[in-house]
Every structure is written in structure tokens, then in C-alpha cells.
Amino acid sequence: MNTVAVLLISIACLVAGYIFYGGWLAKQWGVDEKRKTPAEEMEDDVDYVPTKTPVLMGHHFSSIAGAGPINGPIQAAVFGWVPVLLWVLLGGIFMGGVHDFGALFASLRNKGHSIGEIIADTMGQKAKRLFLVFAYLTLILVIAAFGSIVASTFGTTKMDGSAVAEPTLSANLSTAMISILFIALAIVVGQLIYRLHLKVLPASVLGVAGIVGIIALGLNWHPVALTYNTWMWVVGAYIVVAAVLPVWMLLQPRDYLSSFLLYFMIAASVVGVIGSAVKGGASVAMPAFTGWTANVDNGLFAKGTLFPALFVTIACGAVSGFHSLVSSGTTSKQLDNEKHARPVAYGSMLIESVLAVVSLCAIGYVWKDAEGGKFAAPTQVFATGVSTMLGSFTNEKVQSVMYQMLILAISVFCLTSLDTCARLARYMFQEFWLKEGEDVKDVKGARAILVNPWFATVLTVVAGITLGMTGYTKIWPLFGAANQLLAAVGLLAVCAWLGSVGKNNKMFYFPMMFMLVVTCTSLVQTIIARVQVLMAGFDGWALAQALIAVFLVALAIDLAVMTIVTLYKQHAAKSENAAAKKAA
């Protein structure tokens, strides 16, 4: 694999996809820059807040990225770099970008409501409730997993209670301190922009300077030392507050500042790829294709057959259901102009694809070590690969500092995704209890408690954190399939909605059917594997995984049937109207 050629050709393809296919989608759907957005019509200074595009893009990009576009391509590299690259490029341009852009656009035209409410408008209340339950449970699992990751990178103990040894302990304490200071910096930047009305550019300059300062301080001063369990509850308390506070006060500026770390990480990676190539490291001994079945089992790589494993393992970077929740959850309530929907949603998705390609280059650079089982986690592969490339034309000091910076950046993204997950889950929980056409402020009686933002958030976070401290790892293997089912449902929902308003929705047909087939195939494989385990002897977690997989398959079939029926009725009505016009 020639890393420079792969990177430059990929960037060219993604730029072309944004310009031509993204532009075509905007025209097909009738994106209107003169139309008022929900943020403008329903501004409440809490959730609905008109936001400058660079700030909103930072929030959106930081929320959807996390560690996904790093982990997926590295784990799927066991199949070879060609399948990974093709799926990232084709998936990002023709599936992920369509999915994210479509979800944001549909939400903009529906008062900033979530995909659940959009489903209710086209397929009824039953479909809405099914979706909300599924999405809500998925978000709780994400809170459990990401909370655990953050606590593991902050704490003095591991998840099992054993002590963390040096040098990892010092790195954990530094990461924790920097993250605490990062939150304080975000609050300051939010006040500068929204209360002191400082322009975005000078506020950004001050913010970036602040990031440099807190990193330098945190690396040399880290007095806070807490255990894994303590950090889990501290993180839980933080995300409760972050999910309820006005979005401009903490969530938005924090994500915006986080995006600079993400941009820095991508830029450093690109420089590393090109710089190492100049030193003769462009070609790496990574196979183009290894076969249809993964044959390396070292705890790092994906397992199973290329189909469906490749398409379930690589979500962020190609297409991810979580993105539709962000697009229709927080982002749609902040967009200040419809014309910005394409750069914010479609553009962010393709930038994430660039990060996925960079991750592929990183594992290519350290392929022999990765294949030999030297690394325990994809984040280690990424940080080692990129820092080694940079070190090849600088020095060991730069390589060491960059390794720490990359690990820090990834942990910051996980905490950023937690902020957004908690807020999205709060929206989902509230929407579940609303009747058709009802708003939160209109609810009376016992349901008023259920839709209260504090009640909804605390319940959600307690459930997620408790799961993170007990047994989420036992059901986490199902997350990949659940997330891609979420993508399929998001595609189904937007497709049906576009049809209901008379707009072109044919670009959704293949992506939504493909993702349904991928998801159901993966889940059926899980059911068969867990049944085989149960036949050898009772296993409670195997039974739980099998039952959850059965539920997800049933959900997929039910929603697919409702979508097909809805699309058929739309087509029939369109044909009748055309016939009536012709007869007249």
C-alpha cells in the first residue's frame, strides 16, 4: 500500500463527492437559504440557539466522531486495505453523507424534532415508539461504554479495581486534569461569544491559546487522583448538568474547542503520512486483501466473514446510525441557515471519512506489529502509527509528545460524545411520553414529571453509569449491529418523509436496503452463535445477547414492512393524482 497515494486520492474523491453529489442532493431536496430555521423560529436560549456555522460544525463534528472513525478501520484492516478503503469512500459519499444530511434536513423541516417524531408523521405513533425505545436503549449503552472509557483514562484504578501502574498512571492523571480545565475553558469561551458578543475568530484564537495553556499545565500539574468508580459517578454528574444547561453555555463551546484537537489530529496525521513518504516510508507491507474470512485472532481485529463484519465494524467513517440522532437532536436546533446544512452534516461526515483513511494509513505503517499482537487497542495503533510517522523525519521527543497528544485527543472526544449522548437520550425520553402534536410545556399531571428535563436526564445517566460499572461489556458486541440498524432506520425514516412531501427519495433505496440486509445478517449470525453456546450449557449473558438480537431483528422487519407499505401508498397516491390530471 502506498500511503501517500491512498490519502491524496481519497481526499480528492471525498472533495468531489461533497461538491457534486452533495450539491445535487441539496438541489433535489430544495434546500432554501431564505427559509427560517427552527433555531430562529423557536429560539429559547436553552436548546434552540442560532449558531455561527464554524461553531456548530465544531459541535457536530466532535459529537459524531469520537473514537469511531479510528477504531473501525483499524479493527477491519484484518480484511486488507482495499475493502476498508472502498467501504469508507463509497459508504461516506453515497450512504453516510446522505444519511446525515437527510436526517438534518428532515428535522429542520419538522421544528427540529428527532427522527422519532419524523417517523410518527409518516408511519404513525407505533413506529415512533418502537424507534424511540430502540434509540434510547442504544444511547444508554453508549453512555455506559464511553463513561467506562473516560473513567479508565482518568482513574488511578482499572475497571476491575486493580491499581494502574506507571507510566500509565501519570498519563491518566494528566488527562483528567486537562479535561477538567477544558470544561472550565469551554464555559469561558461560551460567555465570551454569547454574553460579551466577541466575534468567533478572536474567541477561537483565545480558545486555541487556552488549549495550549491547559495542556502545558495539565501535563505538569495534576493533583486530582480518583479511582475508576469515583470517576464514573463524577462523569455522570457532569453529563447530567451538561445535558440540561443551555446548549451555548457548555455543550456547544466545549465541542467547538474539541474540534480543534480533532482538526489538529487529522492535520498532524496528514503531515506524518507525507513526511514519512519523503523519507522513503510511503509503501507499507499491508496486504490489499486477506480473504473473505478474518484469520487473525489477537484481540485487536474484527472476527467473522467480510460480509457483514466489514460493514458493521466500520460505522463512523462510512455510515453510522448515531449520526442521525445528532443531526436531528442537537444540530437541527442550532442551525442558523438551511444552506449550512450541507457543510455541517454532509461535510462533517466526509471529514470523518478522511480520519478513517488516516487511521488505515496509521495501521499500515505499523502493520507487522499490529498483526503480531503488540497492541491491545486501536487507539494505541493509531497513536503509535501517526507518532512514528512524524518521528521518522523529526526526533524521538516529537514522537513521544505526539503520542501523548493523540491519546489525549481521543479521550477528549469520548467525553464530548458523552455530553451529546446524554442530551439526545433526554430528548428521546421526553418525546416518548408526548401525544401527537403535543409539546413538553403543554403536558400536565404525572406525565409532566416524566418529561421534566432533570428527571429524564438523571434517570438516563444513572442507568448508563450503573450499566458501565457492571456488565455492559457482555452486551457491547451487539452495539455494532444495533448502531447500523439505527442507520437503516434513519434512512427508512427520511426516505418515507421525503416521499410524503413530494421530494426525490430514490437515493435512499439502495442504502436503506443494504444496511437492513447487513444488520439482519449480523444479528442472525449472533443468534446462531449464542444458541450454540446455550446448547453446550446455560449461560445467562449468551441468553441475553440472543434475546436482544431477536428483538432487534423483529424491530428491523417491523419497521421495514411499515416503510414499504408507506412508500407503496405514496406511490399509489402519486399515480392516482397523475392519472386524474391526465384525464382532466
Coordinates of C-alpha atoms in Angstrom, one line a residue:
M1 CA 0.0 0.0 0.0
N2 CA 1.3 3.4 -0.9
T3 CA 0.0 5.6 1.9
V4 CA 0.5 9.0 0.1
A5 CA -1.4 7.8 -3.0
V6 CA -4.2 6.3 -0.8
L7 CA -4.5 9.5 1.2
L8 CA -4.4 12.0 -1.6
I9 CA -6.7 10.1 -4.0
S10 CA -9.2 9.6 -1.1
I11 CA -9.2 13.3 -0.2
A12 CA -9.8 14.1 -3.9
C13 CA -12.7 11.6 -4.1
L14 CA -14.3 13.0 -1.0
V15 CA -14.0 16.6 -2.1
A16 CA -15.6 15.7 -5.4
G17 CA -18.3 13.9 -3.6
Y18 CA -19.1 16.9 -1.5
I19 CA -19.1 19.3 -4.4
F20 CA -21.1 17.2 -6.9
Y21 CA -23.2 14.7 -5.1
G22 CA -23.7 16.8 -2.0
G23 CA -24.7 19.8 -4.2
W24 CA -27.1 17.6 -6.2
L25 CA -28.8 16.4 -3.0
A26 CA -29.3 20.0 -1.9
K27 CA -31.0 20.8 -5.2
Q28 CA -33.1 17.7 -5.2
W29 CA -34.5 18.4 -1.7
G30 CA -34.9 22.1 -2.2
V31 CA -32.6 23.5 0.4
D32 CA -33.7 27.1 0.9
E33 CA -31.4 29.7 2.4
K34 CA -34.3 32.2 2.7
R35 CA -36.4 29.8 4.9
K36 CA -36.3 30.3 8.6
T37 CA -34.8 27.5 10.6
P38 CA -36.2 26.1 13.9
A39 CA -33.4 27.8 15.8
E40 CA -34.6 31.2 14.6
E41 CA -38.4 30.5 14.9
M42 CA -38.3 28.7 18.2
E43 CA -35.2 30.3 19.9
D44 CA -35.4 29.7 23.7
D45 CA -31.7 30.3 24.6
V46 CA -31.5 26.7 26.0
D47 CA -31.9 24.1 23.2
Y48 CA -32.9 26.3 20.2
V49 CA -29.9 28.7 19.7
P50 CA -29.0 30.1 16.3
T51 CA -25.3 29.4 16.0
K52 CA -22.5 30.5 13.6
T53 CA -21.6 27.7 11.2
P54 CA -17.9 27.2 12.3
V55 CA -19.1 26.8 15.9
L56 CA -21.9 24.5 15.1
M57 CA -19.8 22.4 12.7
G58 CA -17.3 22.0 15.6
H59 CA -20.1 20.8 17.9
H60 CA -21.5 18.4 15.2
F61 CA -18.1 17.0 14.1
S62 CA -16.9 16.5 17.7
S63 CA -20.2 14.8 18.6
I64 CA -20.3 12.3 15.7
A65 CA -16.6 11.5 15.6
G66 CA -15.4 10.2 18.9
A67 CA -13.1 7.2 18.6
G68 CA -15.3 5.5 15.9
P69 CA -13.5 6.5 12.7
I70 CA -10.3 5.4 14.4
N71 CA -11.4 2.1 15.9
G72 CA -13.5 0.7 13.0
P73 CA -10.9 0.9 10.1
I74 CA -8.1 -0.4 12.3
Q75 CA -10.2 -3.4 13.5
A76 CA -11.4 -4.1 10.0
A77 CA -7.9 -3.9 8.5
V78 CA -7.7 -7.7 9.0
F79 CA -9.6 -8.0 5.7
G80 CA -7.0 -5.9 3.8
W81 CA -6.7 -2.2 2.9
V82 CA -8.8 -2.3 -0.3
P83 CA -12.1 -3.4 1.2
V84 CA -11.7 -0.9 4.0
L85 CA -10.9 2.0 1.7
L86 CA -13.7 1.2 -0.7
W87 CA -16.3 1.0 2.0
V88 CA -15.1 4.2 3.6
L89 CA -15.2 6.2 0.3
L90 CA -18.3 4.7 -1.2
G91 CA -20.1 4.5 2.1
G92 CA -19.2 8.0 3.2
I93 CA -20.2 9.7 -0.1
F94 CA -23.3 7.7 -1.0
M95 CA -24.6 6.4 2.3
G96 CA -23.2 8.2 5.4
G97 CA -23.4 11.7 3.8
V98 CA -26.9 11.1 2.5
H99 CA -28.0 9.7 5.9
D100 CA -26.6 12.6 7.9
F101 CA -27.6 15.4 5.5
G102 CA -31.1 13.8 5.1
A103 CA -31.7 13.5 8.8
L104 CA -30.7 17.1 9.4
F105 CA -32.8 18.4 6.6
A106 CA -35.9 16.4 7.6
S107 CA -35.5 17.7 11.2
L108 CA -35.1 21.3 10.0
R109 CA -38.5 21.0 8.2
N110 CA -40.1 19.4 11.3
K111 CA -39.4 22.0 14.0
G112 CA -36.0 20.5 14.9
H113 CA -37.7 17.3 16.1
S114 CA -35.9 14.0 16.2
I115 CA -36.1 11.1 13.8
G116 CA -38.8 9.6 16.1
E117 CA -41.2 12.4 15.5
I118 CA -40.5 12.3 11.8
I119 CA -41.4 8.6 11.8
A120 CA -44.6 9.4 13.7
D121 CA -45.6 11.9 10.9
T122 CA -45.2 9.4 8.1
M123 CA -45.6 5.9 9.7
G124 CA -47.6 6.6 12.9
Q125 CA -47.2 6.5 16.7
K126 CA -46.4 2.8 16.9
A127 CA -43.4 3.2 14.7
K128 CA -42.3 6.3 16.6
R129 CA -42.4 4.5 20.0
L130 CA -40.5 1.5 18.6
F131 CA -37.8 3.7 17.3
L132 CA -37.6 5.8 20.5
V133 CA -37.3 2.8 22.7
F134 CA -34.6 1.3 20.5
A135 CA -32.6 4.5 20.2
Y136 CA -32.9 5.3 23.9
L137 CA -31.6 1.9 24.9
T138 CA -28.7 2.3 22.4
L139 CA -27.8 5.7 23.9
I140 CA -27.7 4.2 27.4
L141 CA -25.3 1.6 26.2
V142 CA -23.1 4.3 24.6
I143 CA -23.1 6.2 27.9
A144 CA -22.1 3.1 29.7
A145 CA -19.3 2.3 27.3
F146 CA -17.9 5.8 26.8
G147 CA -18.2 6.6 30.5
S148 CA -16.2 3.5 31.2
I149 CA -13.5 4.5 28.7
V150 CA -13.3 8.0 30.2
A151 CA -13.0 6.7 33.7
S152 CA -10.4 4.2 32.6
T153 CA -8.3 7.0 31.1
F154 CA -8.7 9.3 34.2
G155 CA -8.6 6.9 37.1
T156 CA -5.9 5.5 39.5
T157 CA -7.5 2.1 39.3
K158 CA -8.8 -0.1 36.5
M159 CA -12.3 -1.3 36.0
D160 CA -11.6 -4.5 38.0
G161 CA -10.3 -2.4 40.9
S162 CA -6.6 -3.2 40.4
A163 CA -4.1 -0.3 40.6
V164 CA -2.8 1.5 37.5
A165 CA 1.0 1.3 37.2
E166 CA 3.4 3.9 35.9
P167 CA 3.8 5.4 33.3
T168 CA 0.1 5.0 32.6
L169 CA -0.9 6.4 36.0
S170 CA 0.8 9.8 35.2
A171 CA -0.8 9.9 31.8
N172 CA -4.2 9.2 33.4
L173 CA -3.8 12.0 36.0
S174 CA -2.7 14.5 33.3
T175 CA -5.6 13.6 31.0
A176 CA -8.0 14.0 33.9
M177 CA -6.6 17.4 34.8
I178 CA -6.6 18.7 31.3
S179 CA -10.2 17.6 30.8
I180 CA -11.3 19.4 33.9
L181 CA -9.5 22.6 32.8
F182 CA -11.0 22.1 29.3
I183 CA -14.5 22.2 30.7
A184 CA -13.7 25.5 32.5
L185 CA -12.2 26.9 29.3
A186 CA -15.3 26.0 27.4
I187 CA -17.6 27.9 29.8
V188 CA -15.3 31.0 29.5
V189 CA -15.4 30.8 25.6
G190 CA -19.2 30.4 25.7
Q191 CA -19.6 33.5 27.8
L192 CA -17.2 35.5 25.5
I193 CA -19.3 34.6 22.4
Y194 CA -22.8 34.8 23.7
R195 CA -22.7 37.2 26.6
L196 CA -19.9 39.6 25.7
H197 CA -20.6 39.2 22.0
L198 CA -17.0 38.6 21.0
K199 CA -16.7 37.6 17.3
V200 CA -16.0 33.9 16.6
L201 CA -12.5 34.5 15.2
P202 CA -10.9 36.3 18.2
A203 CA -12.8 33.9 20.6
S204 CA -11.3 31.0 18.7
V205 CA -7.8 32.4 18.8
L206 CA -8.2 32.8 22.6
G207 CA -9.7 29.4 22.9
V208 CA -6.8 27.7 21.0
A209 CA -4.3 29.6 23.1
G210 CA -6.2 28.4 26.2
I211 CA -6.0 24.8 24.9
V212 CA -2.2 25.1 24.6
G213 CA -2.0 26.6 28.1
I214 CA -4.2 23.9 29.8
I215 CA -2.3 21.1 28.1
A216 CA 1.0 22.5 29.3
L217 CA -0.4 23.0 32.8
G218 CA -2.1 19.6 33.0
L219 CA 1.0 17.7 31.9
N220 CA 3.0 19.2 34.7
W221 CA 0.3 19.6 37.5
H222 CA -2.3 17.0 38.2
P223 CA -3.4 16.9 41.8
V224 CA -6.7 15.2 41.3
A225 CA -6.4 11.4 41.8
L226 CA -9.6 9.4 41.9
T227 CA -10.5 5.7 41.4
Y228 CA -12.4 4.3 38.4
N229 CA -15.7 4.0 40.3
T230 CA -15.4 7.6 41.7
W231 CA -14.7 8.9 38.2
M232 CA -17.7 7.1 36.8
W233 CA -20.0 9.0 39.2
V234 CA -18.2 12.3 38.7
V235 CA -18.5 11.9 34.9
G236 CA -22.2 11.0 35.4
A237 CA -22.8 14.2 37.5
Y238 CA -21.0 16.3 34.8
I239 CA -23.1 14.9 31.9
V240 CA -26.3 15.4 33.8
V241 CA -25.5 19.1 34.1
A242 CA -24.2 19.3 30.6
A243 CA -27.4 17.8 29.2
V244 CA -29.7 20.3 30.9
L245 CA -27.7 23.6 30.9
P246 CA -28.4 25.9 27.9
V247 CA -26.5 24.5 25.0
W248 CA -24.5 27.7 24.4
M249 CA -23.1 27.6 28.0
L250 CA -21.2 24.3 27.9
L251 CA -22.0 21.7 25.3
Q252 CA -21.6 23.9 22.2
P253 CA -18.3 25.7 23.2
R254 CA -16.8 22.5 24.6
D255 CA -17.5 20.6 21.4
Y256 CA -16.2 23.6 19.3
L257 CA -12.9 23.7 21.2
S258 CA -12.7 19.9 21.0
S259 CA -12.9 20.1 17.2
F260 CA -9.6 22.0 17.1
L261 CA -8.0 19.0 18.7
L262 CA -9.6 16.8 16.1
Y263 CA -8.5 19.1 13.2
F264 CA -5.0 19.1 14.7
M265 CA -5.0 15.3 14.9
I266 CA -6.0 15.0 11.2
A267 CA -3.5 17.7 10.1
A268 CA -0.7 16.0 12.1
S269 CA -1.6 12.7 10.6
V270 CA -1.6 14.1 7.0
V271 CA 1.8 15.7 7.6
G272 CA 3.0 12.4 9.1
V273 CA 2.0 10.4 6.1
I274 CA 3.5 12.8 3.6
G275 CA 6.7 13.5 5.7
S276 CA 7.4 9.8 6.2
A277 CA 6.9 9.2 2.5
V278 CA 9.6 11.8 1.7
K279 CA 11.9 9.7 4.0
G280 CA 11.1 6.6 2.0
G281 CA 8.2 5.3 4.1
A282 CA 5.3 5.6 1.6
S283 CA 5.0 1.9 0.7
V284 CA 4.0 -0.4 3.6
A285 CA 3.7 -4.1 3.6
M286 CA 0.0 -4.3 4.3
P287 CA -2.0 -6.8 2.2
A288 CA -4.6 -5.4 -0.2
F289 CA -7.0 -8.3 0.5
T290 CA -6.6 -11.1 3.0
G291 CA -9.6 -13.2 2.2
W292 CA -13.3 -13.4 2.9
T293 CA -12.9 -14.6 6.5
A294 CA -10.8 -13.0 9.2
N295 CA -7.9 -15.3 10.0
V296 CA -6.0 -13.3 12.7
D297 CA -7.2 -13.6 16.3
N298 CA -5.1 -11.4 18.5
G299 CA -7.8 -9.4 20.3
L300 CA -7.4 -6.3 18.1
F301 CA -9.1 -7.2 14.8
A302 CA -12.7 -7.9 13.8
K303 CA -13.9 -11.5 13.5
G304 CA -16.1 -13.3 11.1
T305 CA -16.8 -13.1 7.4
L306 CA -16.1 -9.9 5.4
F307 CA -19.9 -9.6 4.8
P308 CA -21.3 -8.4 7.1
A309 CA -18.4 -7.9 9.5
L310 CA -16.7 -5.1 7.5
F311 CA -19.9 -3.1 7.3
V312 CA -20.8 -3.5 11.0
T313 CA -17.2 -2.8 12.2
I314 CA -16.7 0.4 10.2
A315 CA -19.6 2.6 11.1
C316 CA -18.2 6.1 11.8
G317 CA -16.2 7.0 8.7
A318 CA -18.7 5.3 6.3
V319 CA -22.3 5.4 7.8
S320 CA -23.4 5.4 11.4
G321 CA -26.8 5.5 12.9
F322 CA -25.7 7.6 15.8
H323 CA -25.2 10.5 13.4
S324 CA -28.9 10.7 12.6
L325 CA -29.6 11.2 16.3
V326 CA -27.1 14.1 16.5
S327 CA -28.3 15.7 13.2
S328 CA -31.9 15.6 14.3
G329 CA -31.3 16.1 18.0
T330 CA -28.9 18.9 18.8
T331 CA -27.6 20.2 15.5
S332 CA -31.0 20.9 13.9
K333 CA -31.9 23.1 16.9
Q334 CA -28.9 25.3 16.3
L335 CA -28.5 25.7 12.5
D336 CA -28.9 29.4 11.6
N337 CA -29.5 28.9 7.8
E338 CA -30.6 25.9 5.7
K339 CA -27.8 26.4 3.2
H340 CA -25.3 25.5 6.0
A341 CA -26.9 22.0 6.4
R342 CA -24.7 20.6 3.6
P343 CA -21.3 21.7 5.1
V344 CA -22.3 20.9 8.7
A345 CA -23.8 17.4 8.1
Y346 CA -22.5 16.1 4.7
G347 CA -19.2 17.9 5.1
S348 CA -18.6 16.7 8.6
M349 CA -19.3 13.1 7.5
L350 CA -16.7 13.3 4.7
I351 CA -14.1 14.8 7.1
E352 CA -14.8 11.9 9.3
S353 CA -14.1 9.6 6.3
V354 CA -10.7 11.4 5.9
L355 CA -9.9 10.5 9.5
A356 CA -10.9 6.9 8.7
V357 CA -8.5 6.8 5.8
V358 CA -5.7 8.3 8.0
S359 CA -6.4 5.5 10.5
L360 CA -5.9 3.0 7.7
C361 CA -2.6 4.6 6.9
A362 CA -1.6 4.5 10.5
I363 CA -2.1 0.8 10.9
G364 CA -0.4 0.2 7.6
Y365 CA 2.7 1.9 8.9
V366 CA 2.8 -0.5 12.0
W367 CA 1.1 -3.4 10.3
K368 CA 3.7 -6.1 11.3
D369 CA 3.4 -5.1 15.0
A370 CA -0.4 -4.9 14.8
E371 CA -0.6 -8.3 13.1
G372 CA 1.8 -9.8 15.7
G373 CA -0.4 -8.8 18.6
K374 CA 1.7 -6.0 20.0
F375 CA -1.3 -3.6 20.5
A376 CA -4.2 -4.1 22.8
A377 CA -6.5 -1.4 21.4
P378 CA -7.0 0.5 18.2
T379 CA -6.2 3.8 19.9
Q380 CA -2.7 2.6 20.6
V381 CA -2.3 1.5 17.0
F382 CA -3.4 4.9 15.8
A383 CA -1.3 6.9 18.2
T384 CA 1.8 4.7 17.6
G385 CA 1.4 4.8 13.8
V386 CA 0.9 8.5 13.4
S387 CA 3.6 9.5 16.0
T388 CA 6.1 7.0 14.4
M389 CA 5.5 8.6 11.0
L390 CA 6.1 12.0 12.5
G391 CA 9.1 10.8 14.3
S392 CA 10.6 9.4 11.2
F393 CA 11.5 12.9 9.9
T394 CA 11.8 14.8 13.3
N395 CA 13.1 13.2 16.5
E396 CA 12.1 11.0 19.4
K397 CA 11.0 13.9 21.6
V398 CA 8.4 15.0 19.0
Q399 CA 7.3 11.4 18.6
S400 CA 6.8 11.0 22.3
V401 CA 4.9 14.2 22.7
M402 CA 2.7 13.5 19.7
Y403 CA 1.8 10.1 21.1
Q404 CA 0.6 11.6 24.3
M405 CA -1.3 14.4 22.4
L406 CA -3.1 11.8 20.3
I407 CA -4.2 9.7 23.2
L408 CA -5.4 12.8 25.0
A409 CA -7.4 14.0 21.9
I410 CA -9.1 10.6 21.7
S411 CA -10.1 10.6 25.3
V412 CA -11.5 14.2 24.9
F413 CA -13.7 13.1 22.0
C414 CA -15.1 10.3 24.1
L415 CA -16.1 12.8 26.8
T416 CA -17.5 15.1 24.1
S417 CA -19.7 12.3 22.8
L418 CA -20.9 11.6 26.3
D419 CA -22.2 15.2 26.6
T420 CA -24.2 14.8 23.4
C421 CA -25.4 11.3 24.2
A422 CA -27.0 12.4 27.5
R423 CA -28.8 15.3 25.8
L424 CA -30.0 13.2 23.0
A425 CA -31.3 10.5 25.4
R426 CA -33.1 13.2 27.3
Y427 CA -34.9 14.3 24.1
M428 CA -35.8 10.7 23.3
F429 CA -37.2 10.0 26.8
Q430 CA -39.3 13.2 26.7
E431 CA -40.6 12.6 23.2
F432 CA -41.7 9.1 24.1
W433 CA -44.4 10.4 26.5
L434 CA -45.7 13.1 24.2
K435 CA -49.0 12.7 22.4
E436 CA -49.4 13.6 18.7
G437 CA -49.0 17.4 18.3
E438 CA -48.2 17.9 22.0
D439 CA -45.2 19.9 23.3
V440 CA -43.3 19.4 26.6
K441 CA -44.6 22.6 28.1
D442 CA -48.2 21.5 27.4
V443 CA -48.0 18.3 29.4
K444 CA -50.0 18.1 32.7
G445 CA -50.3 15.5 35.5
A446 CA -48.0 12.6 36.1
R447 CA -46.5 12.8 32.6
A448 CA -45.2 16.3 33.4
I449 CA -42.7 14.6 35.7
L450 CA -41.7 12.2 33.1
V451 CA -41.0 14.9 30.5
N452 CA -39.2 17.1 33.0
P453 CA -35.6 17.6 31.7
W454 CA -33.9 17.0 35.0
F455 CA -35.9 13.8 35.7
A456 CA -35.4 12.5 32.2
T457 CA -31.6 13.2 32.3
V458 CA -30.9 11.9 35.8
L459 CA -32.8 8.6 35.1
T460 CA -30.9 8.1 31.9
V461 CA -27.5 8.9 33.3
V462 CA -27.9 6.7 36.4
A463 CA -29.0 3.8 34.2
G464 CA -26.0 4.3 31.9
I465 CA -23.4 4.8 34.6
T466 CA -24.7 1.8 36.6
L467 CA -24.5 -0.4 33.5
G468 CA -21.0 0.9 32.9
M469 CA -19.9 -0.3 36.3
T470 CA -21.4 -3.7 36.0
G471 CA -21.9 -5.7 32.8
Y472 CA -22.1 -3.5 29.7
T473 CA -19.1 -5.4 28.2
K474 CA -21.3 -8.5 27.9
I475 CA -23.7 -6.9 25.5
W476 CA -21.4 -4.4 23.9
P477 CA -20.6 -6.8 21.0
L478 CA -24.2 -6.2 19.8
F479 CA -23.6 -2.4 19.6
G480 CA -22.1 -2.5 16.1
A481 CA -25.2 -4.2 14.7
A482 CA -27.6 -2.0 16.8
N483 CA -25.9 1.1 15.6
Q484 CA -26.1 0.1 11.9
L485 CA -29.7 -0.9 12.4
L486 CA -30.2 2.7 13.7
A487 CA -28.6 3.9 10.4
A488 CA -31.0 1.7 8.4
V489 CA -34.0 3.0 10.3
G490 CA -32.8 6.6 9.9
L491 CA -32.5 6.0 6.1
L492 CA -36.0 4.5 6.1
A493 CA -37.5 7.4 8.0
V494 CA -36.0 10.1 5.8
C495 CA -36.9 8.2 2.7
A496 CA -40.5 7.9 3.8
W497 CA -40.7 11.6 4.8
L498 CA -39.2 12.9 1.6
G499 CA -41.8 10.8 -0.3
S500 CA -44.6 12.3 1.9
V501 CA -43.6 15.8 0.9
G502 CA -43.2 15.0 -2.7
K503 CA -39.4 15.2 -3.0
N504 CA -36.9 12.8 -4.7
N505 CA -36.1 10.0 -2.3
K506 CA -34.7 7.4 -4.7
M507 CA -31.2 7.9 -3.5
F508 CA -32.2 6.3 -0.2
Y509 CA -33.5 3.0 -1.7
F510 CA -30.2 1.1 -2.0
P511 CA -28.5 2.4 1.2
M512 CA -31.5 1.6 3.4
M513 CA -32.0 -1.9 1.9
F514 CA -28.3 -2.6 2.0
M515 CA -28.0 -1.6 5.7
L516 CA -31.1 -3.7 6.6
V517 CA -29.5 -6.7 5.0
V518 CA -26.2 -6.1 6.7
T519 CA -27.7 -5.7 10.1
C520 CA -30.1 -8.6 9.9
T521 CA -27.3 -10.9 8.6
S522 CA -25.1 -9.9 11.5
L523 CA -27.8 -10.3 14.1
V524 CA -28.8 -13.8 12.7
Q525 CA -25.2 -14.9 12.9
T526 CA -25.2 -13.7 16.6
I527 CA -28.4 -15.6 17.4
I528 CA -26.9 -18.8 15.8
A529 CA -23.6 -18.4 17.7
R530 CA -25.4 -17.8 21.1
V531 CA -27.8 -20.7 20.6
Q532 CA -24.8 -23.0 20.0
V533 CA -23.3 -21.7 23.3
L534 CA -26.6 -22.4 25.1
M535 CA -26.8 -25.9 23.7
A536 CA -23.5 -26.6 25.4
G537 CA -24.8 -25.4 28.8
F538 CA -26.8 -22.5 30.3
D539 CA -25.1 -19.1 30.0
G540 CA -27.1 -16.1 31.2
W541 CA -25.3 -13.5 29.1
A542 CA -25.5 -15.7 26.0
L543 CA -29.2 -15.9 26.5
A544 CA -29.4 -12.1 27.0
Q545 CA -27.5 -11.5 23.8
A546 CA -29.7 -13.9 21.8
L547 CA -32.9 -12.3 23.1
I548 CA -31.7 -8.8 22.3
A549 CA -30.6 -9.9 18.8
V550 CA -34.0 -11.5 18.2
F551 CA -35.7 -8.2 19.4
L552 CA -33.6 -6.2 17.0
V553 CA -34.3 -8.4 14.0
A554 CA -38.1 -8.2 14.8
L555 CA -37.8 -4.4 15.1
A556 CA -36.0 -4.2 11.8
I557 CA -38.6 -6.4 10.0
D558 CA -41.5 -4.5 11.5
L559 CA -40.1 -1.0 10.6
A560 CA -39.1 -2.2 7.1
V561 CA -42.6 -3.5 6.5
M562 CA -44.2 -0.3 7.7
T563 CA -41.8 1.7 5.5
I564 CA -42.6 -0.4 2.4
V565 CA -46.3 0.0 3.0
T566 CA -45.9 3.8 3.4
L567 CA -43.8 4.1 0.2
Y568 CA -46.3 2.0 -1.7
K569 CA -49.2 4.2 -0.6
Q570 CA -47.3 7.3 -1.6
H571 CA -46.5 5.8 -5.0
A572 CA -50.2 4.8 -5.5
A573 CA -51.4 8.2 -4.5
K574 CA -49.0 9.9 -6.8
S575 CA -50.1 7.6 -9.7
E576 CA -53.8 8.4 -9.0
N577 CA -53.1 12.1 -9.0
A578 CA -51.1 11.9 -12.2
A579 CA -54.0 9.9 -13.8
A580 CA -56.6 12.4 -12.6
K581 CA -54.6 15.3 -14.1
K582 CA -54.2 13.5 -17.4
A583 CA -58.0 12.7 -17.5
A584 CA -58.8 16.3 -16.8

